[in-house]
C-alpha atoms as one frame of an Amber mdcrd trajectory, in Angstrom:
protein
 -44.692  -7.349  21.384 -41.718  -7.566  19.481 -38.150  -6.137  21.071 -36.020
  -3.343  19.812 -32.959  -4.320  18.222 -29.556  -2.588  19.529 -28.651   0.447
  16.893 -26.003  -0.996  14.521 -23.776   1.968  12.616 -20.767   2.311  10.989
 -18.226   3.364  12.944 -15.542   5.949  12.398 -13.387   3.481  11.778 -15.303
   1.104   9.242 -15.855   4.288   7.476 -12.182   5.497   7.335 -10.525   2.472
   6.103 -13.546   1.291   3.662 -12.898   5.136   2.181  -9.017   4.959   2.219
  -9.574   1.354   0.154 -11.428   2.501  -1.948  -9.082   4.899  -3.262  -6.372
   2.691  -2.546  -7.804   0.779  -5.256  -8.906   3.418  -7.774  -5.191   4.717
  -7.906  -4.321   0.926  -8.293  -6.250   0.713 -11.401  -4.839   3.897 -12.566
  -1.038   2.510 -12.019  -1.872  -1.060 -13.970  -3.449   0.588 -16.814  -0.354
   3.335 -16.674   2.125   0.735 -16.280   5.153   0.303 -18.560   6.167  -3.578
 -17.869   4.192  -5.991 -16.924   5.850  -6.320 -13.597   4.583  -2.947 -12.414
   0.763  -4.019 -13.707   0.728  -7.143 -12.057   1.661  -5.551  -8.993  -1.269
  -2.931  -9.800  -3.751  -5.691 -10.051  -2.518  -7.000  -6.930  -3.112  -3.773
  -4.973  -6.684  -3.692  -6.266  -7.283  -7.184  -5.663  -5.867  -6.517  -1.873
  -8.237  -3.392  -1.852 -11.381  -4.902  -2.739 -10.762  -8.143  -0.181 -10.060
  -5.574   2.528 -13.277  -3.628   1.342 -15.383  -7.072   1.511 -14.045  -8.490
   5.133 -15.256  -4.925   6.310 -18.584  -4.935   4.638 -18.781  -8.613   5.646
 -18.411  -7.686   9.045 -20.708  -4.866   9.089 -23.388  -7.161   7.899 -22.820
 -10.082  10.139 -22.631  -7.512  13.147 -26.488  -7.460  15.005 -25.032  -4.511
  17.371 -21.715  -2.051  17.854 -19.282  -3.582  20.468 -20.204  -1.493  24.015
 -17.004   1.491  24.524 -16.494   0.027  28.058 -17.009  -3.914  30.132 -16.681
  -3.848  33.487 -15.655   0.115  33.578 -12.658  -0.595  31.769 -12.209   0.702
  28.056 -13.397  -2.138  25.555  -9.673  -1.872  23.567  -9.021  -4.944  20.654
  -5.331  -5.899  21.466  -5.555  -8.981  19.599  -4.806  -7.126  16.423  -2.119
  -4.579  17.494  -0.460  -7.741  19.331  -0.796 -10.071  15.831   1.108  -6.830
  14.094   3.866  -6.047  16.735   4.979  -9.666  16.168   4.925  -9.810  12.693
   7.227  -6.729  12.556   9.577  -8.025  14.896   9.843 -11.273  13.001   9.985
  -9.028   9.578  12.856  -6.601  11.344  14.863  -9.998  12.123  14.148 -11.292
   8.650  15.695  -7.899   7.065  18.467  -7.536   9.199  20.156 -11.334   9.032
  19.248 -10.654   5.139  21.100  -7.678   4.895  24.116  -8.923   7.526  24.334
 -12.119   5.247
């Protein structure tokens, strides 16, 4: 008898950020074909690239997922910190960055 498999769905999130790429990326295209130097295009082209690589990691993970992550372990709320902890850092090094810019 063969087993069930655990539901996999998109989540709220997946759904959010695929949608706000995807326009991301539409009004990319619209600014490079718009532009007026080829500065501003290039940089057009790079927010669509950016775009569709953020749409693919998503999809990719989607696909490689067999089952949704459970909402709690061991009673405790199932939270990712990894990420929020990866960009807190980042900023802090980018707010040191700007300011000894602008000081020197």
């Amino acid at each position: 008898m063969a087993q069930a498999r655990a539901a996999r769905t998109f989540t709220w999130d997946e759904g959010a950020i695929t949608a706000l790429l995807c326009l991301t990326a539409f009004l990319s295209i619209v600014m490079a074909a718009k532009a007026q130097d080829a500065p501003f295009a290039f940089h057009g082209w790079l927010g669509v690239i950016a775009s569709l690589v953020g749409i693919f990691y998503i999809l990719n993970g989607y696909q490689e997922r067999s089952a949704n992550a459970p909402d709690e372990i061991d009673g405790l709320p199932n939270y990712q910190m990894g990420p929020v902890k990866l960009a807190t850092g980042l900023s802090v090094f980018w707010g040191i960055a700007g300011f000894t810019a602008g000081l020197y």
